[in-house]
Amino acid sequence: MTNMLHEFTISFLHKHVDEMIEKLNLHGYYNLYYDQPIEQFTEENGYGFQEVLDADIDLKIILEETAQSPVNVEQAREQIASVLNVDRETIHYEPIEIQDWQQPFPIIDLQNGWKIRPTHSEEEVGGRVIHFEPPRAFGSGLHETTQDCLRFILREDLRGKTVLDVGSGAGLLSISASLAGAEKVVAIDMEDVEAEVLYNAGLNGVEKRISIQQVDVLDPTIKVDGLFDWICVNIAAKEIKELYPFLDSHLVSNGHLLLSGMLDWNFKDALDLYKNYHVDQISYSDEWVTALLRKK
């Protein structure tokens, strides 16, 4: 059992990071991480990113201490300095308590009577709750578009309805549709998320209402059977345009289409393609746009 963590930090130009990591790996140091320096820019489909090679980065080297394997801090610092051929004084050291190692996913109040409660939380939560095991990639919260989609879904009475969740990820939208009364929910994703979705669904007692398929809906050879009363899509404007034939062919007449992941500079272009739909409502969260459409 890990008693504590020891963090050693050294700064240098990003363009040297691969060389430094290779040296450390050769000497048995594998628990390494750094924040990649990137520049963000806007483009037609949202945001683009590019690496900044001439920026300084802080490379973190983590050593775990157990009762059987204590860490000699000064000796470790000397070894790291020798491996990287740097002055030991340039290596910063900080002990880390285990409970401080990962920022906890917070309880999220959707401001509509519902809350998202991560499984690790010991805090008592009143009202209506969605229990959720956050993937590591979620960091410290839910994206604005996910929260907006949840608010749209959870206000509805979906009893007797069928729902298709396109790009389901960990299954929050599928679970919320089930909690709103949906009779059947199909969650589809390019990745294999079945175990994750069913686990989260089980935390909320709705696992029997949700089925999962691993498919790429942009692949014309892939088929998803059935028509749906509701379809939820939280991706990006370009993909929302590309998905139009698939979405339109799987939604019943007068059915609802929830589109999110668009931005205030590209959502109109995306929605222009959905000419046979009525826009019931548009929600804005900063630059992010969510729209609820109804098929005419």
PDB file of C-alpha atoms in Angstrom:
ATOM      1  CA  MET A   1       0.000   0.000   0.000  1.00  0.00           C
ATOM      2  CA  THR A   2       1.303   3.444  -0.969  1.00  0.00           C
ATOM      3  CA  ASN A   3       1.934   5.614   2.087  1.00  0.00           C
ATOM      4  CA  MET A   4       2.812   8.809   0.264  1.00  0.00           C
ATOM      5  CA  LEU A   5       4.130  10.207  -3.010  1.00  0.00           C
ATOM      6  CA  HIS A   6       7.322  12.138  -3.663  1.00  0.00           C
ATOM      7  CA  GLU A   7       7.233  14.675  -6.496  1.00  0.00           C
ATOM      8  CA  PHE A   8      10.412  15.954  -8.154  1.00  0.00           C
ATOM      9  CA  THR A   9      10.053  18.784 -10.683  1.00  0.00           C
ATOM     10  CA  ILE A  10      12.493  20.057 -13.279  1.00  0.00           C
ATOM     11  CA  SER A  11      11.904  22.813 -15.852  1.00  0.00           C
ATOM     12  CA  PHE A  12      13.226  22.934 -19.417  1.00  0.00           C
ATOM     13  CA  LEU A  13      12.109  23.659 -22.988  1.00  0.00           C
ATOM     14  CA  HIS A  14       9.265  21.540 -24.302  1.00  0.00           C
ATOM     15  CA  LYS A  15      11.274  20.503 -27.371  1.00  0.00           C
ATOM     16  CA  HIS A  16      13.624  18.512 -25.095  1.00  0.00           C
ATOM     17  CA  VAL A  17      10.918  16.580 -23.241  1.00  0.00           C
ATOM     18  CA  ASP A  18      11.056  13.362 -25.301  1.00  0.00           C
ATOM     19  CA  GLU A  19      14.814  13.116 -24.809  1.00  0.00           C
ATOM     20  CA  MET A  20      14.479  13.691 -21.043  1.00  0.00           C
ATOM     21  CA  ILE A  21      11.689  11.137 -20.661  1.00  0.00           C
ATOM     22  CA  GLU A  22      13.655   8.528 -22.614  1.00  0.00           C
ATOM     23  CA  LYS A  23      16.646   8.987 -20.288  1.00  0.00           C
ATOM     24  CA  LEU A  24      14.457   8.663 -17.203  1.00  0.00           C
ATOM     25  CA  ASN A  25      12.690   5.567 -18.561  1.00  0.00           C
ATOM     26  CA  LEU A  26      16.039   3.882 -19.202  1.00  0.00           C
ATOM     27  CA  HIS A  27      16.862   4.319 -15.502  1.00  0.00           C
ATOM     28  CA  GLY A  28      13.522   3.018 -14.222  1.00  0.00           C
ATOM     29  CA  TYR A  29      11.550   6.250 -13.831  1.00  0.00           C
ATOM     30  CA  TYR A  30       8.150   5.728 -15.460  1.00  0.00           C
ATOM     31  CA  ASN A  31       5.662   7.733 -13.390  1.00  0.00           C
ATOM     32  CA  LEU A  32       6.129  11.029 -15.220  1.00  0.00           C
ATOM     33  CA  TYR A  33       3.803  13.765 -16.377  1.00  0.00           C
ATOM     34  CA  TYR A  34       3.749  17.351 -17.581  1.00  0.00           C
ATOM     35  CA  ASP A  35       1.203  19.855 -18.870  1.00  0.00           C
ATOM     36  CA  GLN A  36       1.624  20.130 -22.599  1.00  0.00           C
ATOM     37  CA  PRO A  37       1.974  23.782 -23.678  1.00  0.00           C
ATOM     38  CA  ILE A  38      -0.549  24.500 -26.404  1.00  0.00           C
ATOM     39  CA  GLU A  39      -1.937  27.492 -28.217  1.00  0.00           C
ATOM     40  CA  GLN A  40      -5.685  27.531 -28.774  1.00  0.00           C
ATOM     41  CA  PHE A  41      -7.264  29.135 -31.815  1.00  0.00           C
ATOM     42  CA  THR A  42     -10.752  29.272 -33.256  1.00  0.00           C
ATOM     43  CA  GLU A  43     -11.668  27.563 -36.501  1.00  0.00           C
ATOM     44  CA  GLU A  44     -14.856  26.795 -38.384  1.00  0.00           C
ATOM     45  CA  ASN A  45     -15.708  23.685 -36.373  1.00  0.00           C
ATOM     46  CA  GLY A  46     -14.741  25.021 -32.944  1.00  0.00           C
ATOM     47  CA  TYR A  47     -11.299  25.203 -31.398  1.00  0.00           C
ATOM     48  CA  GLY A  48      -7.965  24.099 -32.791  1.00  0.00           C
ATOM     49  CA  PHE A  49      -4.761  23.464 -30.866  1.00  0.00           C
ATOM     50  CA  GLN A  50      -1.064  23.352 -31.640  1.00  0.00           C
ATOM     51  CA  GLU A  51       1.990  22.494 -29.553  1.00  0.00           C
ATOM     52  CA  VAL A  52       4.390  25.240 -28.463  1.00  0.00           C
ATOM     53  CA  LEU A  53       7.869  23.724 -28.661  1.00  0.00           C
ATOM     54  CA  ASP A  54       9.802  26.766 -27.421  1.00  0.00           C
ATOM     55  CA  ALA A  55       7.830  27.075 -24.167  1.00  0.00           C
ATOM     56  CA  ASP A  56       9.104  25.983 -20.755  1.00  0.00           C
ATOM     57  CA  ILE A  57       7.470  22.954 -19.151  1.00  0.00           C
ATOM     58  CA  ASP A  58       7.613  21.437 -15.675  1.00  0.00           C
ATOM     59  CA  LEU A  59       8.286  17.709 -15.852  1.00  0.00           C
ATOM     60  CA  LYS A  60       7.014  15.899 -12.743  1.00  0.00           C
ATOM     61  CA  ILE A  61       8.726  12.700 -11.591  1.00  0.00           C
ATOM     62  CA  ILE A  62       6.657  10.753  -9.060  1.00  0.00           C
ATOM     63  CA  LEU A  63       8.067   8.152  -6.683  1.00  0.00           C
ATOM     64  CA  GLU A  64       5.764   6.023  -4.536  1.00  0.00           C
ATOM     65  CA  GLU A  65       6.735   5.160  -0.978  1.00  0.00           C
ATOM     66  CA  THR A  66       5.476   2.046   0.765  1.00  0.00           C
ATOM     67  CA  ALA A  67       6.391   0.396   4.041  1.00  0.00           C
ATOM     68  CA  GLN A  68       8.507  -2.075   2.073  1.00  0.00           C
ATOM     69  CA  SER A  69      10.078   0.535  -0.240  1.00  0.00           C
ATOM     70  CA  PRO A  70      10.959   3.780   1.549  1.00  0.00           C
ATOM     71  CA  VAL A  71      12.247   6.691  -0.547  1.00  0.00           C
ATOM     72  CA  ASN A  72      15.485   8.491   0.276  1.00  0.00           C
ATOM     73  CA  VAL A  73      14.663  11.957  -1.042  1.00  0.00           C
ATOM     74  CA  GLU A  74      18.202  13.319  -1.327  1.00  0.00           C
ATOM     75  CA  GLN A  75      19.499  10.157  -2.928  1.00  0.00           C
ATOM     76  CA  ALA A  76      16.642  10.197  -5.445  1.00  0.00           C
ATOM     77  CA  ARG A  77      17.316  13.842  -6.263  1.00  0.00           C
ATOM     78  CA  GLU A  78      21.007  13.077  -6.865  1.00  0.00           C
ATOM     79  CA  GLN A  79      20.117  10.154  -9.133  1.00  0.00           C
ATOM     80  CA  ILE A  80      17.662  12.199 -11.201  1.00  0.00           C
ATOM     81  CA  ALA A  81      20.200  15.023 -11.554  1.00  0.00           C
ATOM     82  CA  SER A  82      22.821  12.539 -12.717  1.00  0.00           C
ATOM     83  CA  VAL A  83      20.486  10.885 -15.238  1.00  0.00           C
ATOM     84  CA  LEU A  84      19.483  14.238 -16.750  1.00  0.00           C
ATOM     85  CA  ASN A  85      22.952  15.780 -16.400  1.00  0.00           C
ATOM     86  CA  VAL A  86      21.654  18.816 -14.498  1.00  0.00           C
ATOM     87  CA  ASP A  87      22.491  20.519 -11.208  1.00  0.00           C
ATOM     88  CA  ARG A  88      20.612  18.895  -8.312  1.00  0.00           C
ATOM     89  CA  GLU A  89      19.589  22.373  -7.130  1.00  0.00           C
ATOM     90  CA  THR A  90      17.440  22.783 -10.256  1.00  0.00           C
ATOM     91  CA  ILE A  91      15.251  19.890  -9.126  1.00  0.00           C
ATOM     92  CA  HIS A  92      12.400  20.984  -6.868  1.00  0.00           C
ATOM     93  CA  TYR A  93      11.011  18.478  -4.356  1.00  0.00           C
ATOM     94  CA  GLU A  94       7.585  18.324  -2.736  1.00  0.00           C
ATOM     95  CA  PRO A  95       5.948  15.541  -0.695  1.00  0.00           C
ATOM     96  CA  ILE A  96       2.338  14.779  -1.611  1.00  0.00           C
ATOM     97  CA  GLU A  97      -0.244  13.219   0.643  1.00  0.00           C
ATOM     98  CA  ILE A  98      -2.271  10.526  -1.104  1.00  0.00           C
ATOM     99  CA  GLN A  99      -5.596  12.268  -0.536  1.00  0.00           C
ATOM    100  CA  ASP A 100      -4.249  15.390  -2.261  1.00  0.00           C
ATOM    101  CA  TRP A 101      -3.021  13.569  -5.341  1.00  0.00           C
ATOM    102  CA  GLN A 102      -6.165  13.893  -7.452  1.00  0.00           C
ATOM    103  CA  GLN A 103      -8.600  16.766  -7.433  1.00  0.00           C
ATOM    104  CA  PRO A 104     -11.995  15.262  -6.637  1.00  0.00           C
ATOM    105  CA  PHE A 105     -14.860  15.461  -9.069  1.00  0.00           C
ATOM    106  CA  PRO A 106     -17.303  17.801  -7.312  1.00  0.00           C
ATOM    107  CA  ILE A 107     -21.009  17.372  -6.688  1.00  0.00           C
ATOM    108  CA  ILE A 108     -22.663  19.363  -9.467  1.00  0.00           C
ATOM    109  CA  ASP A 109     -25.940  21.165  -8.862  1.00  0.00           C
ATOM    110  CA  LEU A 110     -27.831  21.463 -12.155  1.00  0.00           C
ATOM    111  CA  GLN A 111     -30.035  24.172 -10.595  1.00  0.00           C
ATOM    112  CA  ASN A 112     -33.203  22.284 -11.513  1.00  0.00           C
ATOM    113  CA  GLY A 113     -33.606  20.030  -8.485  1.00  0.00           C
ATOM    114  CA  TRP A 114     -31.101  17.472  -9.797  1.00  0.00           C
ATOM    115  CA  LYS A 115     -27.510  16.924  -8.702  1.00  0.00           C
ATOM    116  CA  ILE A 116     -24.660  14.814 -10.107  1.00  0.00           C
ATOM    117  CA  ARG A 117     -22.967  12.919  -7.270  1.00  0.00           C
ATOM    118  CA  PRO A 118     -19.634  11.133  -7.881  1.00  0.00           C
ATOM    119  CA  THR A 119     -19.293   7.762  -6.220  1.00  0.00           C
ATOM    120  CA  HIS A 120     -16.310   8.831  -4.104  1.00  0.00           C
ATOM    121  CA  SER A 121     -18.244  11.648  -2.422  1.00  0.00           C
ATOM    122  CA  GLU A 122     -19.204  11.140   1.210  1.00  0.00           C
ATOM    123  CA  GLU A 123     -21.307  14.301   1.294  1.00  0.00           C
ATOM    124  CA  GLU A 124     -25.019  13.859   1.942  1.00  0.00           C
ATOM    125  CA  VAL A 125     -27.043  15.110  -1.009  1.00  0.00           C
ATOM    126  CA  GLY A 126     -30.737  15.942  -0.885  1.00  0.00           C
ATOM    127  CA  GLY A 127     -33.199  16.058  -3.758  1.00  0.00           C
ATOM    128  CA  ARG A 128     -32.940  14.055  -6.952  1.00  0.00           C
ATOM    129  CA  VAL A 129     -29.529  12.590  -7.637  1.00  0.00           C
ATOM    130  CA  ILE A 130     -27.679  10.992 -10.547  1.00  0.00           C
ATOM    131  CA  HIS A 131     -24.898   8.768  -9.216  1.00  0.00           C
ATOM    132  CA  PHE A 132     -21.839   8.717 -11.436  1.00  0.00           C
ATOM    133  CA  GLU A 133     -18.325   7.278 -11.602  1.00  0.00           C
ATOM    134  CA  PRO A 134     -16.360   9.953 -13.479  1.00  0.00           C
ATOM    135  CA  PRO A 135     -13.798   8.818 -16.038  1.00  0.00           C
ATOM    136  CA  ARG A 136     -10.311  10.187 -15.354  1.00  0.00           C
ATOM    137  CA  ALA A 137     -10.545  12.355 -18.450  1.00  0.00           C
ATOM    138  CA  PHE A 138     -13.404  14.328 -16.944  1.00  0.00           C
ATOM    139  CA  GLY A 139     -11.046  16.227 -14.649  1.00  0.00           C
ATOM    140  CA  SER A 140     -12.862  18.440 -12.165  1.00  0.00           C
ATOM    141  CA  GLY A 141     -16.344  18.719 -13.638  1.00  0.00           C
ATOM    142  CA  LEU A 142     -18.808  18.333 -16.507  1.00  0.00           C
ATOM    143  CA  HIS A 143     -18.589  20.377 -19.682  1.00  0.00           C
ATOM    144  CA  GLU A 144     -21.184  23.117 -20.143  1.00  0.00           C
ATOM    145  CA  THR A 145     -22.757  21.267 -23.065  1.00  0.00           C
ATOM    146  CA  THR A 146     -23.274  18.117 -20.991  1.00  0.00           C
ATOM    147  CA  GLN A 147     -24.930  20.092 -18.210  1.00  0.00           C
ATOM    148  CA  ASP A 148     -27.191  21.884 -20.705  1.00  0.00           C
ATOM    149  CA  CYS A 149     -28.234  18.570 -22.275  1.00  0.00           C
ATOM    150  CA  LEU A 150     -29.015  17.141 -18.845  1.00  0.00           C
ATOM    151  CA  ARG A 151     -31.243  20.122 -18.028  1.00  0.00           C
ATOM    152  CA  PHE A 152     -33.166  19.714 -21.283  1.00  0.00           C
ATOM    153  CA  ILE A 153     -33.677  15.979 -20.759  1.00  0.00           C
ATOM    154  CA  LEU A 154     -34.512  15.971 -17.052  1.00  0.00           C
ATOM    155  CA  ARG A 155     -37.327  18.492 -17.425  1.00  0.00           C
ATOM    156  CA  GLU A 156     -39.176  16.168 -19.815  1.00  0.00           C
ATOM    157  CA  ASP A 157     -41.666  13.391 -19.158  1.00  0.00           C
ATOM    158  CA  LEU A 158     -40.242  10.639 -21.345  1.00  0.00           C
ATOM    159  CA  ARG A 159     -42.488   7.837 -20.132  1.00  0.00           C
ATOM    160  CA  GLY A 160     -43.128   5.405 -22.969  1.00  0.00           C
ATOM    161  CA  LYS A 161     -40.553   7.103 -25.209  1.00  0.00           C
ATOM    162  CA  THR A 162     -37.533   5.653 -26.987  1.00  0.00           C
ATOM    163  CA  VAL A 163     -34.233   7.551 -26.943  1.00  0.00           C
ATOM    164  CA  LEU A 164     -31.028   7.304 -28.981  1.00  0.00           C
ATOM    165  CA  ASP A 165     -27.867   8.743 -27.391  1.00  0.00           C
ATOM    166  CA  VAL A 166     -25.259   9.345 -30.107  1.00  0.00           C
ATOM    167  CA  GLY A 167     -21.710   9.511 -28.747  1.00  0.00           C
ATOM    168  CA  SER A 168     -22.788   8.381 -25.298  1.00  0.00           C
ATOM    169  CA  GLY A 169     -19.414   8.332 -23.556  1.00  0.00           C
ATOM    170  CA  ALA A 170     -19.884   7.358 -19.904  1.00  0.00           C
ATOM    171  CA  GLY A 171     -23.663   7.366 -20.348  1.00  0.00           C
ATOM    172  CA  LEU A 172     -24.881  10.417 -18.436  1.00  0.00           C
ATOM    173  CA  LEU A 173     -27.426  11.446 -21.065  1.00  0.00           C
ATOM    174  CA  SER A 174     -28.677   7.872 -21.442  1.00  0.00           C
ATOM    175  CA  ILE A 175     -29.076   7.575 -17.677  1.00  0.00           C
ATOM    176  CA  SER A 176     -30.870  10.911 -17.405  1.00  0.00           C
ATOM    177  CA  ALA A 177     -33.285   9.878 -20.170  1.00  0.00           C
ATOM    178  CA  SER A 178     -34.020   6.658 -18.286  1.00  0.00           C
ATOM    179  CA  LEU A 179     -34.569   8.571 -15.048  1.00  0.00           C
ATOM    180  CA  ALA A 180     -36.949  10.861 -16.949  1.00  0.00           C
ATOM    181  CA  GLY A 181     -39.021   7.765 -17.721  1.00  0.00           C
ATOM    182  CA  ALA A 182     -37.788   6.610 -21.131  1.00  0.00           C
ATOM    183  CA  GLU A 183     -38.923   3.075 -21.866  1.00  0.00           C
ATOM    184  CA  LYS A 184     -35.907   2.193 -24.002  1.00  0.00           C
ATOM    185  CA  VAL A 185     -32.547   3.922 -24.482  1.00  0.00           C
ATOM    186  CA  VAL A 186     -29.912   2.944 -27.033  1.00  0.00           C
ATOM    187  CA  ALA A 187     -26.443   4.365 -26.363  1.00  0.00           C
ATOM    188  CA  ILE A 188     -23.997   4.308 -29.261  1.00  0.00           C
ATOM    189  CA  ASP A 189     -20.331   5.284 -29.301  1.00  0.00           C
ATOM    190  CA  MET A 190     -17.248   4.688 -31.433  1.00  0.00           C
ATOM    191  CA  GLU A 191     -15.421   3.409 -28.342  1.00  0.00           C
ATOM    192  CA  ASP A 192     -16.195   0.318 -26.283  1.00  0.00           C
ATOM    193  CA  VAL A 193     -18.058   1.981 -23.398  1.00  0.00           C
ATOM    194  CA  GLU A 194     -20.487  -0.825 -22.543  1.00  0.00           C
ATOM    195  CA  ALA A 195     -19.017  -1.728 -19.139  1.00  0.00           C
ATOM    196  CA  GLU A 196     -18.735   1.920 -18.144  1.00  0.00           C
ATOM    197  CA  VAL A 197     -22.280   2.843 -19.190  1.00  0.00           C
ATOM    198  CA  LEU A 198     -23.858  -0.209 -17.566  1.00  0.00           C
ATOM    199  CA  TYR A 199     -21.921   0.378 -14.342  1.00  0.00           C
ATOM    200  CA  ASN A 200     -23.139   3.973 -14.110  1.00  0.00           C
ATOM    201  CA  ALA A 201     -26.646   2.910 -15.102  1.00  0.00           C
ATOM    202  CA  GLY A 202     -26.574   0.276 -12.350  1.00  0.00           C
ATOM    203  CA  LEU A 203     -25.700   2.938  -9.781  1.00  0.00           C
ATOM    204  CA  ASN A 204     -29.031   4.542 -10.687  1.00  0.00           C
ATOM    205  CA  GLY A 205     -31.097   1.374 -11.103  1.00  0.00           C
ATOM    206  CA  VAL A 206     -31.769   1.854 -14.827  1.00  0.00           C
ATOM    207  CA  GLU A 207     -29.342  -0.634 -16.400  1.00  0.00           C
ATOM    208  CA  LYS A 208     -32.184  -2.794 -17.776  1.00  0.00           C
ATOM    209  CA  ARG A 209     -33.500   0.087 -19.885  1.00  0.00           C
ATOM    210  CA  ILE A 210     -30.220   0.865 -21.658  1.00  0.00           C
ATOM    211  CA  SER A 211     -28.513  -1.081 -24.443  1.00  0.00           C
ATOM    212  CA  ILE A 212     -25.109  -0.157 -25.855  1.00  0.00           C
ATOM    213  CA  GLN A 213     -23.672  -0.501 -29.350  1.00  0.00           C
ATOM    214  CA  GLN A 214     -20.126   0.235 -30.503  1.00  0.00           C
ATOM    215  CA  VAL A 215     -20.598   1.791 -33.943  1.00  0.00           C
ATOM    216  CA  ASP A 216     -19.359   4.652 -36.102  1.00  0.00           C
ATOM    217  CA  VAL A 217     -22.559   6.249 -37.354  1.00  0.00           C
ATOM    218  CA  LEU A 218     -20.641   8.085 -40.085  1.00  0.00           C
ATOM    219  CA  ASP A 219     -19.781   4.707 -41.624  1.00  0.00           C
ATOM    220  CA  PRO A 220     -22.469   4.113 -44.308  1.00  0.00           C
ATOM    221  CA  THR A 221     -22.225   0.340 -43.845  1.00  0.00           C
ATOM    222  CA  ILE A 222     -23.286   0.545 -40.190  1.00  0.00           C
ATOM    223  CA  LYS A 223     -26.952   0.194 -39.316  1.00  0.00           C
ATOM    224  CA  VAL A 224     -28.792   1.054 -36.116  1.00  0.00           C
ATOM    225  CA  ASP A 225     -32.239  -0.490 -36.089  1.00  0.00           C
ATOM    226  CA  GLY A 226     -35.417   1.334 -35.197  1.00  0.00           C
ATOM    227  CA  LEU A 227     -36.958   4.788 -34.993  1.00  0.00           C
ATOM    228  CA  PHE A 228     -36.718   6.952 -31.892  1.00  0.00           C
ATOM    229  CA  ASP A 229     -38.854   9.603 -30.219  1.00  0.00           C
ATOM    230  CA  TRP A 230     -35.771  11.470 -28.987  1.00  0.00           C
ATOM    231  CA  ILE A 231     -32.199  11.633 -30.259  1.00  0.00           C
ATOM    232  CA  CYS A 232     -29.415  13.334 -28.280  1.00  0.00           C
ATOM    233  CA  VAL A 233     -26.142  14.393 -29.906  1.00  0.00           C
ATOM    234  CA  ASN A 234     -23.357  16.243 -28.072  1.00  0.00           C
ATOM    235  CA  ILE A 235     -20.409  16.530 -30.453  1.00  0.00           C
ATOM    236  CA  ALA A 236     -19.445  19.432 -32.764  1.00  0.00           C
ATOM    237  CA  ALA A 237     -21.054  21.452 -35.545  1.00  0.00           C
ATOM    238  CA  LYS A 238     -19.218  19.728 -38.401  1.00  0.00           C
ATOM    239  CA  GLU A 239     -20.257  16.262 -37.212  1.00  0.00           C
ATOM    240  CA  ILE A 240     -23.818  17.464 -36.567  1.00  0.00           C
ATOM    241  CA  LYS A 241     -23.994  18.444 -40.246  1.00  0.00           C
ATOM    242  CA  GLU A 242     -22.461  15.149 -41.385  1.00  0.00           C
ATOM    243  CA  LEU A 243     -24.887  13.183 -39.209  1.00  0.00           C
ATOM    244  CA  TYR A 244     -28.008  14.775 -40.692  1.00  0.00           C
ATOM    245  CA  PRO A 245     -28.987  11.810 -42.946  1.00  0.00           C
ATOM    246  CA  PHE A 246     -28.520   9.316 -40.111  1.00  0.00           C
ATOM    247  CA  LEU A 247     -30.353  11.391 -37.507  1.00  0.00           C
ATOM    248  CA  ASP A 248     -33.234  12.303 -39.786  1.00  0.00           C
ATOM    249  CA  SER A 249     -33.756   8.691 -40.858  1.00  0.00           C
ATOM    250  CA  HIS A 250     -33.910   7.483 -37.231  1.00  0.00           C
ATOM    251  CA  LEU A 251     -36.258  10.112 -35.752  1.00  0.00           C
ATOM    252  CA  VAL A 252     -40.034   9.714 -35.809  1.00  0.00           C
ATOM    253  CA  SER A 253     -42.267  12.446 -37.178  1.00  0.00           C
ATOM    254  CA  ASN A 254     -42.754  15.122 -34.505  1.00  0.00           C
ATOM    255  CA  GLY A 255     -39.797  13.622 -32.612  1.00  0.00           C
ATOM    256  CA  HIS A 256     -37.264  15.709 -30.701  1.00  0.00           C
ATOM    257  CA  LEU A 257     -33.615  16.197 -31.628  1.00  0.00           C
ATOM    258  CA  LEU A 258     -31.262  17.603 -28.979  1.00  0.00           C
ATOM    259  CA  LEU A 259     -28.095  19.003 -30.563  1.00  0.00           C
ATOM    260  CA  SER A 260     -25.154  20.296 -28.526  1.00  0.00           C
ATOM    261  CA  GLY A 261     -21.433  20.944 -28.827  1.00  0.00           C
ATOM    262  CA  MET A 262     -21.933  23.786 -31.321  1.00  0.00           C
ATOM    263  CA  LEU A 263     -20.448  27.255 -30.862  1.00  0.00           C
ATOM    264  CA  ASP A 264     -21.940  30.690 -31.261  1.00  0.00           C
ATOM    265  CA  TRP A 265     -20.035  31.251 -34.528  1.00  0.00           C
ATOM    266  CA  ASN A 266     -21.016  27.985 -36.252  1.00  0.00           C
ATOM    267  CA  PHE A 267     -24.376  26.802 -34.883  1.00  0.00           C
ATOM    268  CA  LYS A 268     -26.489  28.715 -37.413  1.00  0.00           C
ATOM    269  CA  ASP A 269     -24.668  27.073 -40.295  1.00  0.00           C
ATOM    270  CA  ALA A 270     -25.237  23.653 -38.711  1.00  0.00           C
ATOM    271  CA  LEU A 271     -28.929  24.254 -38.010  1.00  0.00           C
ATOM    272  CA  ASP A 272     -29.551  25.594 -41.527  1.00  0.00           C
ATOM    273  CA  LEU A 273     -29.265  22.011 -42.745  1.00  0.00           C
ATOM    274  CA  TYR A 274     -32.206  20.947 -40.563  1.00  0.00           C
ATOM    275  CA  LYS A 275     -34.821  22.771 -42.623  1.00  0.00           C
ATOM    276  CA  ASN A 276     -37.570  20.237 -41.919  1.00  0.00           C
ATOM    277  CA  TYR A 277     -37.246  20.884 -38.173  1.00  0.00           C
ATOM    278  CA  HIS A 278     -38.716  23.503 -35.889  1.00  0.00           C
ATOM    279  CA  VAL A 279     -36.326  25.041 -33.357  1.00  0.00           C
ATOM    280  CA  ASP A 280     -38.158  24.807 -30.021  1.00  0.00           C
ATOM    281  CA  GLN A 281     -35.418  26.318 -27.859  1.00  0.00           C
ATOM    282  CA  ILE A 282     -31.789  27.416 -27.931  1.00  0.00           C
ATOM    283  CA  SER A 283     -29.605  27.595 -24.815  1.00  0.00           C
ATOM    284  CA  TYR A 284     -26.292  29.440 -24.511  1.00  0.00           C
ATOM    285  CA  SER A 285     -23.514  28.693 -21.986  1.00  0.00           C
ATOM    286  CA  ASP A 286     -20.665  31.094 -22.662  1.00  0.00           C
ATOM    287  CA  GLU A 287     -19.836  30.405 -26.330  1.00  0.00           C
ATOM    288  CA  TRP A 288     -21.432  26.927 -26.340  1.00  0.00           C
ATOM    289  CA  VAL A 289     -24.849  26.380 -27.912  1.00  0.00           C
ATOM    290  CA  THR A 290     -27.470  23.669 -27.331  1.00  0.00           C
ATOM    291  CA  ALA A 291     -30.622  23.479 -29.444  1.00  0.00           C
ATOM    292  CA  LEU A 292     -33.809  21.447 -29.070  1.00  0.00           C
ATOM    293  CA  LEU A 293     -35.415  20.752 -32.448  1.00  0.00           C
ATOM    294  CA  ARG A 294     -38.696  19.083 -33.358  1.00  0.00           C
ATOM    295  CA  LYS A 295     -39.200  17.236 -36.623  1.00  0.00           C
ATOM    296  CA  LYS A 296     -42.066  18.634 -38.677  1.00  0.00           C
TER     297      LYS A 296
END
